Tab-separated table of C-alpha atoms in Angstrom:
chain	number	residue	atom	x	y	z
L	101	MET	CA	92.857	107.287	101.639
L	102	LYS	CA	92.788	103.816	100.069
L	103	ALA	CA	95.317	101.007	99.781
L	104	GLY	CA	94.498	98.423	97.107
L	105	ILE	CA	95.297	94.710	97.502
L	106	VAL	CA	96.547	93.373	94.158
L	107	GLY	CA	98.071	90.166	92.833
L	108	LEU	CA	97.470	87.263	90.484
L	109	PRO	CA	94.290	85.223	90.961
L	110	ASN	CA	94.399	82.758	93.857
L	111	VAL	CA	97.348	84.151	95.830
L	112	GLY	CA	95.312	84.959	98.960
L	113	LYS	CA	94.084	88.512	98.338
L	114	SER	CA	90.487	88.009	99.426
L	115	THR	CA	91.499	85.910	102.436
L	116	LEU	CA	93.840	88.729	103.456
L	117	PHE	CA	91.077	91.289	102.944
L	118	ASN	CA	88.701	89.240	105.121
L	119	CYS	CA	91.383	88.936	107.752
L	120	LEU	CA	92.060	92.694	107.803
L	121	SER	CA	88.513	93.949	107.636
L	122	ASN	CA	86.433	91.066	109.037
L	123	ALA	CA	84.144	91.751	106.042
L	124	LYS	CA	83.595	88.377	104.441
L	125	ALA	CA	84.653	88.882	100.834
L	126	GLN	CA	84.114	85.738	98.799
L	127	SER	CA	87.250	83.620	98.488
L	128	ALA	CA	87.522	80.289	96.693
L	129	ASN	CA	89.940	78.000	94.912
L	130	PHE	CA	89.459	79.362	91.388
L	131	PRO	CA	90.504	82.507	89.481
L	132	PHE	CA	88.376	85.675	89.310
L	133	CYS	CA	86.448	84.867	92.471
L	134	THR	CA	86.520	88.597	93.252
L	135	ILE	CA	85.015	90.650	90.431
L	136	GLU	CA	83.742	93.862	91.992
L	137	PRO	CA	86.229	95.430	94.416
L	138	ASN	CA	85.369	94.954	98.083
L	139	ILE	CA	86.096	97.894	100.402
L	140	GLY	CA	86.786	97.559	104.117
L	141	VAL	CA	87.484	100.248	106.706
L	142	VAL	CA	90.278	98.927	108.922
L	143	ASN	CA	91.321	100.218	112.356
L	144	VAL	CA	94.996	101.174	112.649
L	145	PRO	CA	96.478	99.342	115.686
L	146	ASP	CA	98.065	101.882	118.065
L	147	ASN	CA	99.156	101.129	121.641
L	148	ARG	CA	99.264	104.869	122.384
L	149	LEU	CA	95.501	104.987	122.071
L	150	VAL	CA	95.211	102.156	124.606
L	151	LYS	CA	97.416	104.072	127.071
L	152	LEU	CA	95.429	107.286	126.633
L	153	GLU	CA	92.204	105.374	127.256
L	154	GLU	CA	93.628	103.990	130.513
L	155	MET	CA	94.638	107.469	131.731
L	156	VAL	CA	91.585	109.481	130.621
L	157	ASP	CA	88.828	106.842	131.040
L	158	PRO	CA	86.618	108.341	128.291
L	159	GLU	CA	83.061	107.419	127.330
L	160	LYS	CA	84.278	106.134	123.952
L	161	VAL	CA	87.474	105.531	121.977
L	162	LEU	CA	87.802	106.031	118.216
L	163	PRO	CA	90.902	104.702	116.411
L	164	ALA	CA	92.395	105.934	113.147
L	165	THR	CA	91.251	104.013	110.073
L	166	VAL	CA	92.432	103.264	106.550
L	167	GLU	CA	90.398	101.917	103.619
L	168	ILE	CA	91.552	98.608	102.143
L	169	VAL	CA	90.276	97.626	98.689
L	170	ASP	CA	90.273	94.008	97.473
L	171	ILE	CA	90.695	94.178	93.693
L	172	ALA	CA	90.060	91.418	91.127
L	173	GLY	CA	93.042	89.208	90.264
L	174	LEU	CA	95.210	90.254	87.331
L	175	VAL	CA	96.428	87.984	84.522
L	176	LYS	CA	98.924	88.313	81.694
L	177	GLY	CA	97.391	90.472	78.955
L	178	ALA	CA	95.330	92.622	81.350
L	179	SER	CA	96.714	95.819	79.811
L	180	LYS	CA	95.068	94.700	76.570
L	181	GLY	CA	91.798	93.837	78.333
L	182	GLU	CA	92.447	90.128	79.029
L	183	GLY	CA	90.604	88.601	81.991
L	184	LEU	CA	89.178	91.492	83.976
L	185	GLY	CA	92.027	93.724	82.865
L	186	ASN	CA	90.364	97.042	82.153
L	187	GLN	CA	88.186	96.832	85.253
L	188	PHE	CA	91.172	95.851	87.414
L	189	LEU	CA	93.314	98.701	86.109
L	190	GLY	CA	90.510	101.204	86.588
L	191	ASN	CA	90.013	100.085	90.200
L	192	ILE	CA	93.706	100.215	91.054
L	193	ARG	CA	94.061	103.715	89.563
L	194	GLU	CA	91.610	104.956	92.204
L	195	THR	CA	93.767	103.768	95.129
L	196	ASP	CA	96.603	105.706	96.797
L	197	ALA	CA	98.977	102.806	97.505
L	198	ILE	CA	99.402	99.167	96.503
L	199	LEU	CA	99.609	96.063	98.702
L	200	HIS	CA	101.018	93.499	96.273
L	201	VAL	CA	100.321	89.938	97.496
L	202	LEU	CA	102.783	87.273	96.324
L	203	ARG	CA	102.271	83.556	96.858
L	204	CYS	CA	105.290	82.236	98.766
L	205	PHE	CA	104.066	78.795	99.828
L	206	ASP	CA	103.706	75.325	98.282
L	207	ASN	CA	100.333	73.596	98.424
L	208	ASP	CA	99.232	71.178	95.714
L	209	ASN	CA	95.604	71.602	96.779
L	210	ILE	CA	95.526	75.302	95.863
L	211	VAL	CA	95.689	75.929	92.133
L	212	HIS	CA	98.222	78.477	90.831
L	213	VAL	CA	97.036	80.283	87.702
L	214	ASP	CA	100.411	79.613	86.007
L	215	GLY	CA	100.778	76.041	87.276
L	216	SER	CA	103.756	76.539	89.621
L	217	VAL	CA	104.882	78.709	92.544
L	218	ASP	CA	107.302	81.488	91.536
L	219	PRO	CA	106.745	84.848	93.280
L	220	ILE	CA	109.341	86.653	91.149
L	221	ARG	CA	107.611	85.592	87.925
L	222	ASP	CA	104.260	86.588	89.448
L	223	LYS	CA	105.612	90.010	90.454
L	224	GLU	CA	107.063	90.584	86.989
L	225	THR	CA	103.744	89.590	85.353
L	226	ILE	CA	101.841	92.231	87.294
L	227	ASP	CA	104.610	94.839	87.006
L	228	MET	CA	104.675	94.390	83.235
L	229	GLU	CA	100.909	94.766	82.857
L	230	LEU	CA	100.871	97.902	84.991
L	231	GLN	CA	103.879	99.320	83.145
L	232	LEU	CA	102.242	98.629	79.758
L	233	LYS	CA	99.135	100.508	80.865
L	234	ASP	CA	101.287	103.428	82.057
L	235	LEU	CA	103.168	103.349	78.756
L	236	GLU	CA	99.846	103.692	76.927
L	237	THR	CA	99.001	106.725	79.096
L	238	THR	CA	102.437	108.247	78.368
L	239	GLU	CA	102.213	107.813	74.609
L	240	LYS	CA	98.779	109.445	74.465
L	241	LYS	CA	99.985	112.401	76.524
L	242	LEU	CA	103.188	112.735	74.479
L	243	GLU	CA	101.163	113.085	71.276
L	244	LYS	CA	99.330	116.107	72.723
L	245	VAL	CA	102.401	117.705	74.316
L	246	ALA	CA	104.561	117.265	71.188
L	247	ARG	CA	102.295	119.619	69.210
L	248	ALA	CA	102.738	122.403	71.765
L	249	ALA	CA	106.475	121.697	72.044
L	250	ARG	CA	106.932	122.182	68.268
L	251	THR	CA	105.686	125.760	68.633
L	252	GLY	CA	108.580	126.488	71.024
L	253	ASN	CA	106.485	126.546	74.214
L	254	LYS	CA	109.116	126.176	76.984
L	255	GLU	CA	106.774	124.514	79.461
L	256	ALA	CA	105.661	121.996	76.824
L	257	ILE	CA	109.284	121.212	75.959
L	258	GLN	CA	110.027	120.516	79.658
L	259	GLU	CA	106.952	118.308	79.924
L	260	GLN	CA	107.923	116.455	76.752
L	261	ASP	CA	111.401	115.775	78.193
L	262	ALA	CA	109.892	114.407	81.433
L	263	LEU	CA	107.441	112.197	79.556
L	264	GLN	CA	110.208	110.915	77.308
L	265	LYS	CA	112.188	109.849	80.401
L	266	VAL	CA	109.122	107.999	81.654
L	267	LYS	CA	108.538	106.351	78.262
L	268	THR	CA	112.138	105.148	78.085
L	269	GLY	CA	112.031	103.827	81.654
L	270	LEU	CA	108.754	101.968	81.154
L	271	GLU	CA	110.019	100.416	77.912
L	272	GLU	CA	113.010	99.122	79.902
L	273	GLY	CA	110.706	97.584	82.523
L	274	VAL	CA	111.219	100.262	85.194
L	275	SER	CA	108.176	101.431	87.181
L	276	VAL	CA	107.502	105.185	87.268
L	277	ARG	CA	108.238	105.374	91.014
L	278	ALA	CA	111.830	104.243	90.296
L	279	ILE	CA	112.534	106.503	87.281
L	280	ASP	CA	115.042	109.318	87.896
L	281	LEU	CA	113.041	112.569	87.636
L	282	THR	CA	113.456	116.029	89.137
L	283	GLU	CA	111.065	117.233	91.838
L	284	LYS	CA	109.497	119.692	89.394
L	285	GLU	CA	109.008	117.005	86.750
L	286	ARG	CA	107.287	114.723	89.265
L	287	GLU	CA	105.044	117.380	90.802
L	288	GLU	CA	104.037	119.328	87.684
L	289	PHE	CA	104.037	116.783	84.862
L	290	ILE	CA	103.940	113.246	86.277
L	291	ALA	CA	101.735	113.376	89.394
L	292	PRO	CA	98.646	114.718	87.530
L	293	LEU	CA	98.672	111.642	85.259
L	294	GLN	CA	98.084	109.285	88.231
L	295	TYR	CA	100.426	106.616	86.946
L	296	ILE	CA	99.660	103.212	88.429
L	297	THR	CA	103.351	102.310	88.856
L	298	ASP	CA	104.040	105.634	90.580
L	299	LYS	CA	101.995	104.566	93.607
L	300	PRO	CA	103.963	103.448	96.685
L	301	VAL	CA	104.002	99.660	97.073
L	302	MET	CA	104.322	97.085	99.851
L	303	TYR	CA	104.997	93.449	98.981
L	304	VAL	CA	103.035	90.983	101.116
L	305	CYS	CA	104.679	87.546	101.050
L	306	ASN	CA	101.910	85.035	101.763
L	307	VAL	CA	103.644	82.090	103.460
L	308	ASP	CA	102.522	78.918	105.231
L	309	GLU	CA	102.329	78.617	109.018
L	310	ALA	CA	105.851	77.194	109.365
L	311	ALA	CA	107.354	80.299	107.732
L	312	ALA	CA	105.214	82.876	109.589
L	313	ALA	CA	108.004	84.119	111.883
L	314	LYS	CA	111.093	84.063	109.661
L	315	GLY	CA	110.002	83.528	106.064
L	316	ASN	CA	111.425	81.019	103.589
L	317	GLN	CA	113.450	80.775	100.375
L	318	TYR	CA	110.644	82.392	98.357
L	319	VAL	CA	110.626	85.415	100.700
L	320	ASP	CA	114.423	85.718	100.403
L	321	LYS	CA	114.082	85.851	96.610
L	322	VAL	CA	111.420	88.568	96.832
L	323	LYS	CA	113.574	90.682	99.174
L	324	ALA	CA	116.520	90.407	96.798
L	325	ALA	CA	114.360	91.251	93.757
L	326	VAL	CA	112.887	94.449	95.288
L	327	ALA	CA	116.031	95.650	97.105
L	328	ASN	CA	116.384	98.693	94.812
L	329	GLU	CA	112.682	99.654	94.875
L	330	ASN	CA	112.537	101.387	98.267
L	331	ALA	CA	109.538	99.153	99.062
L	332	GLU	CA	108.646	97.365	102.282
L	333	VAL	CA	108.314	93.573	102.391
L	334	VAL	CA	105.929	92.032	104.949
L	335	ILE	CA	105.770	88.300	105.756
L	336	LEU	CA	102.251	87.081	106.472
L	337	ALA	CA	100.762	83.600	106.858
L	338	VAL	CA	97.414	84.767	105.511
L	339	GLY	CA	95.519	81.499	106.104
L	340	THR	CA	96.823	81.291	109.669
L	341	GLU	CA	95.990	84.956	110.326
L	342	ALA	CA	92.443	84.245	109.148
L	343	ASP	CA	92.244	81.364	111.656
L	344	ILE	CA	93.466	83.669	114.455
L	345	THR	CA	90.734	86.224	113.739
L	346	GLU	CA	88.136	83.454	114.187
L	347	LEU	CA	89.234	82.801	117.805
L	348	GLU	CA	86.831	84.292	120.323
L	349	THR	CA	89.107	85.632	123.091
L	350	PHE	CA	92.205	87.835	123.164
L	351	GLU	CA	93.968	85.217	125.325
L	352	GLU	CA	93.354	82.472	122.751
L	353	ARG	CA	94.715	84.676	119.969
L	354	GLN	CA	97.839	85.548	122.006
L	355	MET	CA	98.539	81.879	122.761
L	356	PHE	CA	98.221	81.044	119.057
L	357	LEU	CA	100.659	83.858	118.179
L	358	GLU	CA	103.167	82.780	120.836
L	359	ASP	CA	103.136	79.244	119.426
L	360	LEU	CA	104.113	80.750	116.068
L	361	GLY	CA	106.880	82.866	117.644
L	362	LEU	CA	105.020	86.149	116.986
L	363	LYS	CA	104.368	89.062	119.376
L	364	GLU	CA	101.383	90.403	117.418
L	365	PRO	CA	99.380	89.457	114.321
L	366	GLY	CA	101.256	90.117	111.079
L	367	SER	CA	98.109	91.879	109.903
L	368	ALA	CA	98.663	94.599	112.545
L	369	LYS	CA	102.135	95.259	111.152
L	370	LEU	CA	100.701	95.306	107.634
L	371	ILE	CA	97.972	97.838	108.534
L	372	ARG	CA	100.501	100.157	110.192
L	373	GLY	CA	102.741	99.719	107.165
L	374	ALA	CA	99.888	100.659	104.817
L	375	TYR	CA	99.194	103.751	106.936
L	376	SER	CA	102.867	104.734	106.682
L	377	LEU	CA	102.918	103.860	102.963
L	378	LEU	CA	100.115	106.393	102.435
L	379	ASN	CA	102.329	108.997	104.171
L	380	LEU	CA	99.838	109.369	107.019
L	381	GLN	CA	100.323	110.029	110.708
L	382	THR	CA	98.178	110.357	113.824
L	383	TYR	CA	97.408	113.039	116.364
L	384	PHE	CA	95.094	112.597	119.334
L	385	THR	CA	92.333	114.476	121.111
L	386	ALA	CA	91.761	113.295	124.680
L	387	GLY	CA	88.786	114.238	126.838
L	388	LYS	CA	86.154	112.591	129.021
L	389	LYS	CA	83.676	112.312	126.140
L	390	GLU	CA	86.127	110.597	123.801
L	391	VAL	CA	89.727	109.749	123.112
L	392	ARG	CA	90.268	109.782	119.382
L	393	ALA	CA	93.046	109.226	116.849
L	394	TRP	CA	92.862	111.587	113.873
L	395	THR	CA	94.520	110.895	110.536
L	396	ILE	CA	96.539	113.614	108.775
L	397	PRO	CA	99.234	113.672	106.087
L	398	VAL	CA	102.819	113.885	107.316
L	399	GLY	CA	103.776	117.584	107.271
L	400	ALA	CA	100.272	118.924	107.989
L	401	THR	CA	100.093	122.218	109.877
L	402	ALA	CA	97.987	122.838	112.995
L	403	PRO	CA	95.111	124.532	111.057
L	404	GLN	CA	95.058	121.655	108.541
L	405	ALA	CA	94.922	119.166	111.410
L	406	ALA	CA	92.061	121.144	112.972
L	407	GLY	CA	90.213	121.050	109.639
L	408	VAL	CA	90.071	117.244	109.807
L	409	ILE	CA	87.750	117.612	112.814
L	410	HIS	CA	85.611	120.332	111.170
L	411	THR	CA	86.202	122.884	108.413
L	412	ASP	CA	85.166	125.658	110.843
L	413	PHE	CA	88.103	124.728	113.075
L	414	GLU	CA	90.483	125.462	110.216
L	415	LYS	CA	88.713	128.635	109.026
L	416	GLY	CA	88.557	130.181	112.479
L	417	PHE	CA	91.838	128.758	113.815
L	418	ILE	CA	93.358	130.834	116.641
L	419	ARG	CA	95.881	128.497	118.250
L	420	ALA	CA	96.597	124.891	119.161
L	421	GLU	CA	97.421	123.651	122.636
L	422	VAL	CA	99.855	120.768	122.188
L	423	ILE	CA	101.048	118.079	124.591
L	424	LYS	CA	103.712	115.649	123.458
L	425	TYR	CA	102.483	112.071	123.914
L	426	ASP	CA	105.504	111.125	126.055
L	427	ASP	CA	104.814	114.094	128.375
L	428	PHE	CA	101.152	113.046	128.699
L	429	LEU	CA	102.350	109.550	129.579
L	430	SER	CA	104.950	110.803	132.084
L	431	PHE	CA	102.715	113.274	133.951
L	432	GLY	CA	99.498	111.246	133.676
L	433	SER	CA	96.992	114.002	132.868
L	434	GLU	CA	96.502	117.278	131.014
L	435	ALA	CA	96.272	119.187	134.299
L	436	LYS	CA	99.645	117.901	135.512
L	437	VAL	CA	101.241	118.664	132.138
L	438	ARG	CA	99.982	122.264	132.460
L	439	GLU	CA	101.342	122.519	136.018
L	440	ALA	CA	104.745	121.356	134.800
L	441	GLY	CA	104.764	124.002	132.044
L	442	LYS	CA	104.980	121.352	129.349
L	443	LEU	CA	101.879	122.392	127.372
L	444	GLY	CA	102.881	124.168	124.147
L	445	VAL	CA	100.820	126.955	122.581
L	446	GLU	CA	101.317	126.842	118.810
L	447	GLY	CA	100.227	129.058	115.919
L	448	LYS	CA	99.317	128.585	112.259
L	449	ASP	CA	102.817	127.555	111.150
L	450	TYR	CA	103.194	124.680	113.605
L	451	VAL	CA	103.832	121.358	111.832
L	452	VAL	CA	102.014	118.615	113.716
L	453	GLN	CA	104.153	115.721	114.941
L	454	ASP	CA	103.011	112.094	115.061
L	455	GLY	CA	101.467	111.410	118.482
L	456	ASP	CA	100.737	115.015	119.471
L	457	VAL	CA	97.788	115.359	121.872
L	458	MET	CA	95.993	118.527	120.727
L	459	HIS	CA	93.241	120.940	121.668
L	460	PHE	CA	92.200	123.703	119.264
L	461	ARG	CA	90.984	127.239	119.959
L	462	PHE	CA	88.956	128.768	117.129
L	463	ASN	CA	86.423	131.457	116.400
L	464	VAL	CA	84.044	131.610	113.416
């Protein structure tokens, strides 16, 4: 699963990507520094994994990961191919969620592509370009569906109605994710079209060091502007976070954070937010060889969770032995959980809960 970092040129996307992934994507003080998308695999911070490691003392520990993609900056006219428009829009279509970086700091030494700092204008520029591209997709699809609808095909008529709602919404400047559609319309007619503005979004307000803990007037404006979007807003001093990642020891990093009034790097909150944005959750396997966090969609069943380890586990699934994380923590080991009668034996219909510690029985 991929989350794509998007925004206008020069708002801090590549610096953020470097900070998250420690892969040194080129970043510089001019537009279009990033041309090809950079991809980084980022560990998902999880204190539960740390606790399990302390209790089990395994040979190795493997955290959950999420892919972060740094995509070329977008400019006005991208939907018509301006700048790197077509390439940008193609790259973003391949991601599952959007991390939209907005510049929320003043610095005369860093050029803004539009000459002044205004995160609301910047957001609207990108929203409009993405909406125009989605409108183009809608109009092409409507042409095809309209022919079938004229013959009286009921399914085509329903699809035409759904597409017309989307067309109207996009023309009014509303992203697909915020358009009022029925569950059937979304699942059957809209989801297959992979609309860019239907992807879940998180707004990353890139602030200066002074605003790292509480934000500033620019952040307040962003929060007000996206209040009806059901989107998360994260405050991040991207340049400062990049400096923190350069420090050699954990103690040095913690002291730096404490000076800023932060308990943990903002990047850790952002990564967890991206994981949640992608509708993902974690279950654990815990043994002497390894303690590992496995990534599954929210709502996955026990066999589906087993299949993430190996397809044979899902095909030959017999049962899952499940320990709730809090029980593992309370009793201190799998053996003591068993003694206390707290180990659950679950079948094919069991819906895995975030934090479950699991062991699968299977036969192929």
